[in-house]
GROMACS .gro file of N, CA and C in nm:
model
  363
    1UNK      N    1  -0.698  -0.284  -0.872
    1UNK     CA    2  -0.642  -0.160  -0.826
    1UNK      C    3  -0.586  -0.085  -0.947
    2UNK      N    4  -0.637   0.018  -0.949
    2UNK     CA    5  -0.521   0.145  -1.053
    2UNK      C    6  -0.430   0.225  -1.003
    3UNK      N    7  -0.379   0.236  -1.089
    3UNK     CA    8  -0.236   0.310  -1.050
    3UNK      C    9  -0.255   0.425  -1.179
    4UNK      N   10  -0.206   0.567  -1.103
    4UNK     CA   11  -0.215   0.630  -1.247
    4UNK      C   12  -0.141   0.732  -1.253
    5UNK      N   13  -0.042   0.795  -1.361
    5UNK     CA   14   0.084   0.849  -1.390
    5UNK      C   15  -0.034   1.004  -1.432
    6UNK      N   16   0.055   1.098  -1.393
    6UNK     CA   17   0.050   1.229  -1.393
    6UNK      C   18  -0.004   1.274  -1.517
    7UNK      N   19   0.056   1.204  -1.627
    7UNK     CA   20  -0.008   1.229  -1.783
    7UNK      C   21  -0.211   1.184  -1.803
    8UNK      N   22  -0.273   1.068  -1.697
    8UNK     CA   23  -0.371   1.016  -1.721
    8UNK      C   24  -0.305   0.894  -1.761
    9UNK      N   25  -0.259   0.846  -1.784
    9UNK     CA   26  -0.164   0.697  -1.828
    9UNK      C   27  -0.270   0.603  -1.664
   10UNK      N   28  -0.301   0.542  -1.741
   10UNK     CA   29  -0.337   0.435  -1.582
   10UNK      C   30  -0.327   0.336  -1.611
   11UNK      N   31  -0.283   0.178  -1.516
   11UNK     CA   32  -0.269   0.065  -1.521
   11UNK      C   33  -0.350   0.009  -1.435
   12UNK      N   34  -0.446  -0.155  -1.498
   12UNK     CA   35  -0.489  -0.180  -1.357
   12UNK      C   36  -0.422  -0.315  -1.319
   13UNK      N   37  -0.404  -0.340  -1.206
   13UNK     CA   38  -0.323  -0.462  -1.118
   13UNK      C   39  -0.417  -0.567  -1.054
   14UNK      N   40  -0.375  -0.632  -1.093
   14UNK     CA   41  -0.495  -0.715  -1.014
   14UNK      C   42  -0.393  -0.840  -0.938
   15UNK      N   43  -0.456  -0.904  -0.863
   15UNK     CA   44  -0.365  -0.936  -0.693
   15UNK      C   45  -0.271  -1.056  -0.715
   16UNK      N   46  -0.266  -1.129  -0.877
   16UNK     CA   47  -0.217  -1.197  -0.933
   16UNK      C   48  -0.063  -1.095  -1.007
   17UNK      N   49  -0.116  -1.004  -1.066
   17UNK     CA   50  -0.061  -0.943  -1.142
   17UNK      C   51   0.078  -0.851  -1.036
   18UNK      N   52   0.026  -0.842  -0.926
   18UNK     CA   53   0.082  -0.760  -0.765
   18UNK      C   54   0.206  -0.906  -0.754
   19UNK      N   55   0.108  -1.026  -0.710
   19UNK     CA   56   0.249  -1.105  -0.706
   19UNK      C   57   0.365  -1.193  -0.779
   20UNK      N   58   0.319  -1.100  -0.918
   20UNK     CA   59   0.426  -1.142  -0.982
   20UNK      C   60   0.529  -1.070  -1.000
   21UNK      N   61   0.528  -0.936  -0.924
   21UNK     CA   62   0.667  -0.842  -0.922
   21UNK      C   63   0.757  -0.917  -0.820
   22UNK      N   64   0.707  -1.042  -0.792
   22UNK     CA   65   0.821  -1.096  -0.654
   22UNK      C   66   0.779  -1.021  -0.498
   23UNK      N   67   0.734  -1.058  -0.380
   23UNK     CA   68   0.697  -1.081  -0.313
   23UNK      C   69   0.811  -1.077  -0.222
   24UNK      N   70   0.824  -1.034  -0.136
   24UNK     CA   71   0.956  -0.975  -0.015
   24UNK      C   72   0.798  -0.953   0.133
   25UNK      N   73   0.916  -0.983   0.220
   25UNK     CA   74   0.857  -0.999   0.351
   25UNK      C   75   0.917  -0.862   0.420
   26UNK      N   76   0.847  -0.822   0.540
   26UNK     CA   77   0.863  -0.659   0.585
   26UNK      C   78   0.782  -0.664   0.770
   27UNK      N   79   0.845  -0.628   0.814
   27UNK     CA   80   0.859  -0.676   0.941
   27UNK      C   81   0.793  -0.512   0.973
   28UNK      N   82   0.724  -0.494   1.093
   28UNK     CA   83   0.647  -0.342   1.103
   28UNK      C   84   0.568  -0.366   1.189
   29UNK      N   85   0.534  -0.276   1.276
   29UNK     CA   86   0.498  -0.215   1.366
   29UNK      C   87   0.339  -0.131   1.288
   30UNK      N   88   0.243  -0.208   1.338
   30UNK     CA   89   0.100  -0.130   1.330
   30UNK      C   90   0.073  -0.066   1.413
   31UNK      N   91   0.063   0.075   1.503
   31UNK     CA   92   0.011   0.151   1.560
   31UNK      C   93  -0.121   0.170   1.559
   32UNK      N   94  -0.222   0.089   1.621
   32UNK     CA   95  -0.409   0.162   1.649
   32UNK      C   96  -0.410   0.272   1.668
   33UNK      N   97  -0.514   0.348   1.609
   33UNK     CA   98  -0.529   0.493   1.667
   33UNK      C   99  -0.645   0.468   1.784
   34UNK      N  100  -0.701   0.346   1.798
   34UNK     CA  101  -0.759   0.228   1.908
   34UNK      C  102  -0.672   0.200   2.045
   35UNK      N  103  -0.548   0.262   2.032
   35UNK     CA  104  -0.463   0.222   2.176
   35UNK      C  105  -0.390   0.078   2.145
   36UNK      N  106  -0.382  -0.008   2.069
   36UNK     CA  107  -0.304  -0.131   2.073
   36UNK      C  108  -0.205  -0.094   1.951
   37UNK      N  109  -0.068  -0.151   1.962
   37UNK     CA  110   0.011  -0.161   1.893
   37UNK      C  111   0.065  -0.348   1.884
   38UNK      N  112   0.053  -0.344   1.759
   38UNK     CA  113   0.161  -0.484   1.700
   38UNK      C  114   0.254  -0.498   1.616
   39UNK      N  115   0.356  -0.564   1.636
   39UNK     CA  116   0.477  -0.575   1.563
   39UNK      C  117   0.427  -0.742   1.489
   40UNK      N  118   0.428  -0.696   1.347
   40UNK     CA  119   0.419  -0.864   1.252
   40UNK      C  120   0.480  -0.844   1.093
   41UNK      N  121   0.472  -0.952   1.060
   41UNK     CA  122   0.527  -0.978   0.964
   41UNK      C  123   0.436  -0.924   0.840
   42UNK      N  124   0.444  -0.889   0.766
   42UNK     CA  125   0.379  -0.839   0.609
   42UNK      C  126   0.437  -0.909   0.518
   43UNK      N  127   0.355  -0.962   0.406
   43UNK     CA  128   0.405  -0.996   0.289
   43UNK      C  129   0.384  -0.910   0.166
   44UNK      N  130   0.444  -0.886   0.069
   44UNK     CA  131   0.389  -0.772  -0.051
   44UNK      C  132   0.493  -0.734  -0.151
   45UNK      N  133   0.458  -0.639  -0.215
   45UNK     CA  134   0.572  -0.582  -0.302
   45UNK      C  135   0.592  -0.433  -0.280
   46UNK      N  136   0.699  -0.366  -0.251
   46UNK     CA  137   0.701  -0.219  -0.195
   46UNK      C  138   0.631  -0.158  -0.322
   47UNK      N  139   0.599  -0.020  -0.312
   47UNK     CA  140   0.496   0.034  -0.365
   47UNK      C  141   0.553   0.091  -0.468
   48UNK      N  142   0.677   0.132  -0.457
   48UNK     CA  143   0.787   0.141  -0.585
   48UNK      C  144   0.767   0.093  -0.691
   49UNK      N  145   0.761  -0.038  -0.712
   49UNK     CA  146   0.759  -0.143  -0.777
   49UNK      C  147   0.652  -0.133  -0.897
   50UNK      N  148   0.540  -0.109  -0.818
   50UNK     CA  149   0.412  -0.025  -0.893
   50UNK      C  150   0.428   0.087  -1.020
   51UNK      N  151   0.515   0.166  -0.958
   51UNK     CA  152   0.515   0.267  -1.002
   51UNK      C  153   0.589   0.270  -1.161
   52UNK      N  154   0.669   0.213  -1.156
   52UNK     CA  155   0.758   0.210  -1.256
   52UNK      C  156   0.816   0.378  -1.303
   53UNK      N  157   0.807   0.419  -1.387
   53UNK     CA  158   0.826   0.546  -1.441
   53UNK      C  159   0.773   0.681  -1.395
   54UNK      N  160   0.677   0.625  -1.339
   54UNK     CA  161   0.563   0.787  -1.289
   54UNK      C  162   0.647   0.867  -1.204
   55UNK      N  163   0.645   0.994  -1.279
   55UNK     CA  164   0.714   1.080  -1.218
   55UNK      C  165   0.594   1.181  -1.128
   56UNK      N  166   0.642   1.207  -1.058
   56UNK     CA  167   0.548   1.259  -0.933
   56UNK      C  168   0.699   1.346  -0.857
   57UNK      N  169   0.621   1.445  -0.798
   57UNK     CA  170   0.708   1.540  -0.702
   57UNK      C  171   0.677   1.579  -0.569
   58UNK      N  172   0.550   1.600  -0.581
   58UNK     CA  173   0.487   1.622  -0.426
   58UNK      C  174   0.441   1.510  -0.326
   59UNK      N  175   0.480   1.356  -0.397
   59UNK     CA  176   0.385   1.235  -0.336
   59UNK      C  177   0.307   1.139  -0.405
   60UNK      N  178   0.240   1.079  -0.366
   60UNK     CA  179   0.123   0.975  -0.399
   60UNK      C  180   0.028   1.020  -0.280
   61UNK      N  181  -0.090   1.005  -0.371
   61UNK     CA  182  -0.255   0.938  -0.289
   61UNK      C  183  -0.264   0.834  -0.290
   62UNK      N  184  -0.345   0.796  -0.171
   62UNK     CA  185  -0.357   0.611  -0.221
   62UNK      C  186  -0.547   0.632  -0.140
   63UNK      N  187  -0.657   0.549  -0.235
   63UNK     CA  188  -0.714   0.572  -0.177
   63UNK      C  189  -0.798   0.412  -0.151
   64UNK      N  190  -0.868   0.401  -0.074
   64UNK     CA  191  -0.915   0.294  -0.010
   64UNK      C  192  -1.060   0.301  -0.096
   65UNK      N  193  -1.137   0.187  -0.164
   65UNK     CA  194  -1.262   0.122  -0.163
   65UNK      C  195  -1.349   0.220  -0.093
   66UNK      N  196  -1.353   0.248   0.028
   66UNK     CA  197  -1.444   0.352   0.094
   66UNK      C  198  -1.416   0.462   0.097
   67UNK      N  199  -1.321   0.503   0.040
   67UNK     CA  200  -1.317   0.593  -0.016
   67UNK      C  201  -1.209   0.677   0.047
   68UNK      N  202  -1.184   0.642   0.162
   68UNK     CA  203  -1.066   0.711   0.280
   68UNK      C  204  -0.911   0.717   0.212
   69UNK      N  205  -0.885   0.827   0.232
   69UNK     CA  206  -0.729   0.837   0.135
   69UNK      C  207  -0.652   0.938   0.252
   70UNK      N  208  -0.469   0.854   0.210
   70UNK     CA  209  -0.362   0.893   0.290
   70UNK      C  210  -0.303   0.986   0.155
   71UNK      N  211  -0.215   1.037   0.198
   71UNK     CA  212  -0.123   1.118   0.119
   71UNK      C  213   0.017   1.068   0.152
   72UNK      N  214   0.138   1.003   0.051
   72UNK     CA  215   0.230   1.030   0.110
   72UNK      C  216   0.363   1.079   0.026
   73UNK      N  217   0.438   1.115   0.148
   73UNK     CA  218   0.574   1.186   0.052
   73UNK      C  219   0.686   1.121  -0.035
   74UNK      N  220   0.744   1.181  -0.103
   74UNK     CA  221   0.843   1.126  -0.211
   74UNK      C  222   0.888   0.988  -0.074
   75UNK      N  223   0.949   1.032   0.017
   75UNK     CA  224   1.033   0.946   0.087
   75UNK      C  225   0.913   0.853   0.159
   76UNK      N  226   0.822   0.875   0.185
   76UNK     CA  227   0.710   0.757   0.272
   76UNK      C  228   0.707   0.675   0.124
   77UNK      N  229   0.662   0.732   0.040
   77UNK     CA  230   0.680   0.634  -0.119
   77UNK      C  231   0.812   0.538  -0.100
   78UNK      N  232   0.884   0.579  -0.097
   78UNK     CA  233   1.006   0.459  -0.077
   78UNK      C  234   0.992   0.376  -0.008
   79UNK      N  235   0.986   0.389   0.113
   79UNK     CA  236   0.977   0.336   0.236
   79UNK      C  237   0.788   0.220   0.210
   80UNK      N  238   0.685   0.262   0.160
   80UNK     CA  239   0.549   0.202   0.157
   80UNK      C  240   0.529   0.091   0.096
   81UNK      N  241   0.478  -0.037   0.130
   81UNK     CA  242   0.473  -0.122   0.085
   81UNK      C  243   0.308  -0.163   0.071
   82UNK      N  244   0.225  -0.251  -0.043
   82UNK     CA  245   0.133  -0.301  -0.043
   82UNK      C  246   0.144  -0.449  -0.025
   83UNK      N  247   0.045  -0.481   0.081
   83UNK     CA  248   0.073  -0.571   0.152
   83UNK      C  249  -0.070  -0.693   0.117
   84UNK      N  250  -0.036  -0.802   0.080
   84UNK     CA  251  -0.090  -0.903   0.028
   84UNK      C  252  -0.117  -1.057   0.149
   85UNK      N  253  -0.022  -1.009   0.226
   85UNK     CA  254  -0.047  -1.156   0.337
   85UNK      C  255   0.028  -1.098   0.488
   86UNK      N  256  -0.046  -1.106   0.571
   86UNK     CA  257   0.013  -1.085   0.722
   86UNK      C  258   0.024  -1.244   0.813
   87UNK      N  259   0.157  -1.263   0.896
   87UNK     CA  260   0.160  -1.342   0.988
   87UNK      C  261   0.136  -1.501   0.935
   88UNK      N  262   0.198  -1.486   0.759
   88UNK     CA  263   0.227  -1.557   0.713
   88UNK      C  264   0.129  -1.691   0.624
   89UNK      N  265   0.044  -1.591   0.626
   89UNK     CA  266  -0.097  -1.655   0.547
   89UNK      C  267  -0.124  -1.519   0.476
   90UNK      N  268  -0.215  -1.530   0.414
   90UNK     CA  269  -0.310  -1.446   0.304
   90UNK      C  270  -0.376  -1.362   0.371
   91UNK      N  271  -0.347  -1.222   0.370
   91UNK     CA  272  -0.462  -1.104   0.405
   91UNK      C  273  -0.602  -1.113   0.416
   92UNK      N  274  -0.653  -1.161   0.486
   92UNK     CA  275  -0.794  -1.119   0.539
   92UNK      C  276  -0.862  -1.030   0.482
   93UNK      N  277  -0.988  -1.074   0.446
   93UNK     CA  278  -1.058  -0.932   0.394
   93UNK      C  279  -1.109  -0.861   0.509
   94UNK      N  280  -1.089  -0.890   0.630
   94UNK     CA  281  -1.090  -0.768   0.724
   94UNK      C  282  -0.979  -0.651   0.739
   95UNK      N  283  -0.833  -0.717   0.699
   95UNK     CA  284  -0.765  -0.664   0.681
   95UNK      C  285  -0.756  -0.630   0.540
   96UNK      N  286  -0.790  -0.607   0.502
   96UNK     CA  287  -0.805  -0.504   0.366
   96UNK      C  288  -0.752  -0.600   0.236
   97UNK      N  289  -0.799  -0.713   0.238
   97UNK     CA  290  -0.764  -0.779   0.133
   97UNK      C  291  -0.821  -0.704   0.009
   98UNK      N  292  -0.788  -0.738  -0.123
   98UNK     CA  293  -0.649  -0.814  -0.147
   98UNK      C  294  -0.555  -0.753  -0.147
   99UNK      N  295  -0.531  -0.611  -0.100
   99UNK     CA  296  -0.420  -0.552  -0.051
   99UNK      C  297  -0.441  -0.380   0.028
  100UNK      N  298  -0.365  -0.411   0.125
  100UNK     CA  299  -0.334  -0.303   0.215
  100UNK      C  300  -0.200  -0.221   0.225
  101UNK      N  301  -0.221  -0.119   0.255
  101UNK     CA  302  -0.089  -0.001   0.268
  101UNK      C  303   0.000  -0.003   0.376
  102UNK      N  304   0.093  -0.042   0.388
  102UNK     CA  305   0.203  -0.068   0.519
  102UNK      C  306   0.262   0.042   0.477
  103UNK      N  307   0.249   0.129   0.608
  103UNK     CA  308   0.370   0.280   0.564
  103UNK      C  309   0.448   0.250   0.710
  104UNK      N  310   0.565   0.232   0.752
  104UNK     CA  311   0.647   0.209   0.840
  104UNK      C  312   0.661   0.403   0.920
  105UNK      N  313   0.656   0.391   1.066
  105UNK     CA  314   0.666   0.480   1.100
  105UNK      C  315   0.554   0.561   1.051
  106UNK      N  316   0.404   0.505   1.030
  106UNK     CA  317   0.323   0.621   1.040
  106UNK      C  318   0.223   0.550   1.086
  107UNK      N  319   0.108   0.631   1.146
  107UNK     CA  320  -0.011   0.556   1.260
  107UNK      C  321  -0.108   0.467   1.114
  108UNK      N  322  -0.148   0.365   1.179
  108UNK     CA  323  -0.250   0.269   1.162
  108UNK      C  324  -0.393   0.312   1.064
  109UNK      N  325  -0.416   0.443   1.104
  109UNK     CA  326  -0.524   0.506   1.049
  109UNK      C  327  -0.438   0.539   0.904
  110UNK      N  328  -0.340   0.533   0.876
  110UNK     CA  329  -0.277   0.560   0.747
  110UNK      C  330  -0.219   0.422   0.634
  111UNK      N  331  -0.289   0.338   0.715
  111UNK     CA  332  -0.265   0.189   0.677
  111UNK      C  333  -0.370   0.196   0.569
  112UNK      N  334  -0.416   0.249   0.504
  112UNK     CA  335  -0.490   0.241   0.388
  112UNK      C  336  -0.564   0.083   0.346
  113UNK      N  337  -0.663   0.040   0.382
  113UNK     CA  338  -0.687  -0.065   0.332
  113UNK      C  339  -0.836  -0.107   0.237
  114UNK      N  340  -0.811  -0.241   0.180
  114UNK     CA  341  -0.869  -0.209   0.062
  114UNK      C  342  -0.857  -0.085  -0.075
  115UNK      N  343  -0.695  -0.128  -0.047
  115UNK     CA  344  -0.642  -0.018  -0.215
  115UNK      C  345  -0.717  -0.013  -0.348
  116UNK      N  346  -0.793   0.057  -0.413
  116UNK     CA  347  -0.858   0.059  -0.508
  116UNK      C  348  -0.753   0.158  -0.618
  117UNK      N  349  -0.711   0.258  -0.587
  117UNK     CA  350  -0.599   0.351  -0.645
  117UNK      C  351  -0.508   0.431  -0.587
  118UNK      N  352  -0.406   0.433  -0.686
  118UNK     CA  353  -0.286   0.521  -0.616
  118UNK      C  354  -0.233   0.600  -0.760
  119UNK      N  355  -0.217   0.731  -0.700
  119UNK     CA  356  -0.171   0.835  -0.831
  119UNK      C  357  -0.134   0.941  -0.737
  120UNK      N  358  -0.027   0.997  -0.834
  120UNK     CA  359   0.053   1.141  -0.768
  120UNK      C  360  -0.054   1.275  -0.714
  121UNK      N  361  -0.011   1.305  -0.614
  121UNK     CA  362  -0.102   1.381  -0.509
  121UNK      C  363  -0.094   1.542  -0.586
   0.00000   0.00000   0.00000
């Protein structure tokens, strides 16, 4: 995955490199845009963490392997976590291994999965 700062500065992460910022658990509510909702456990590092220095004003993109991309705001940035293990095992590559977008309080279709990059919108 890359990550990349407003200047062109980019870093890449790889899913080793993700869990060595320390690993915190995050409890959330997935909304289907399918009609089912579940409440489970996430494992990951908030998306903060990533970021380090990058200054950004309007947001982050984050975009998915297939290419599908969310947008989110200074404050969904706080709040967003990339997520490495659900329900207490290791992320599924159905579920978007080796890491997926947990944004709390936003629908399922914004769950970004299979993260390939994230840079200011």
């Amino acid at each position: 995955m890359t990550v990349a700062a407003g200047d062109g500065a980019k870093r890449e992460w790889s899913l080793a490199d993700l869990r060595s910022l320390g690993e915190v658990d995050l409890t959330a509510v997935l909304d289907c845009t399918s009609g089912w909702v579940l409440e489970t456990a996430w494992r990951g590092v908030p998306l903060r963490a990533l970021l380090g220095g990058i200054a950004f004003t309007t947001g982050m993109r984050v975009t998915s392997v297939t290419g599908w991309v969310t947008f989110l705001t200074p404050d969904e940035v706080d709040s967003a976590f990339l997520a490495t293990g659900v329900a207490g095992a290791d992320l599924p590559a159905a579920n978007g291994a080796p890491c997926r977008l947990v944004v709390p309080d936003r629908r399922g279709v914004d769950w970004v999965k299979w993260v390939t990059d994230v840079r200011p919108a």
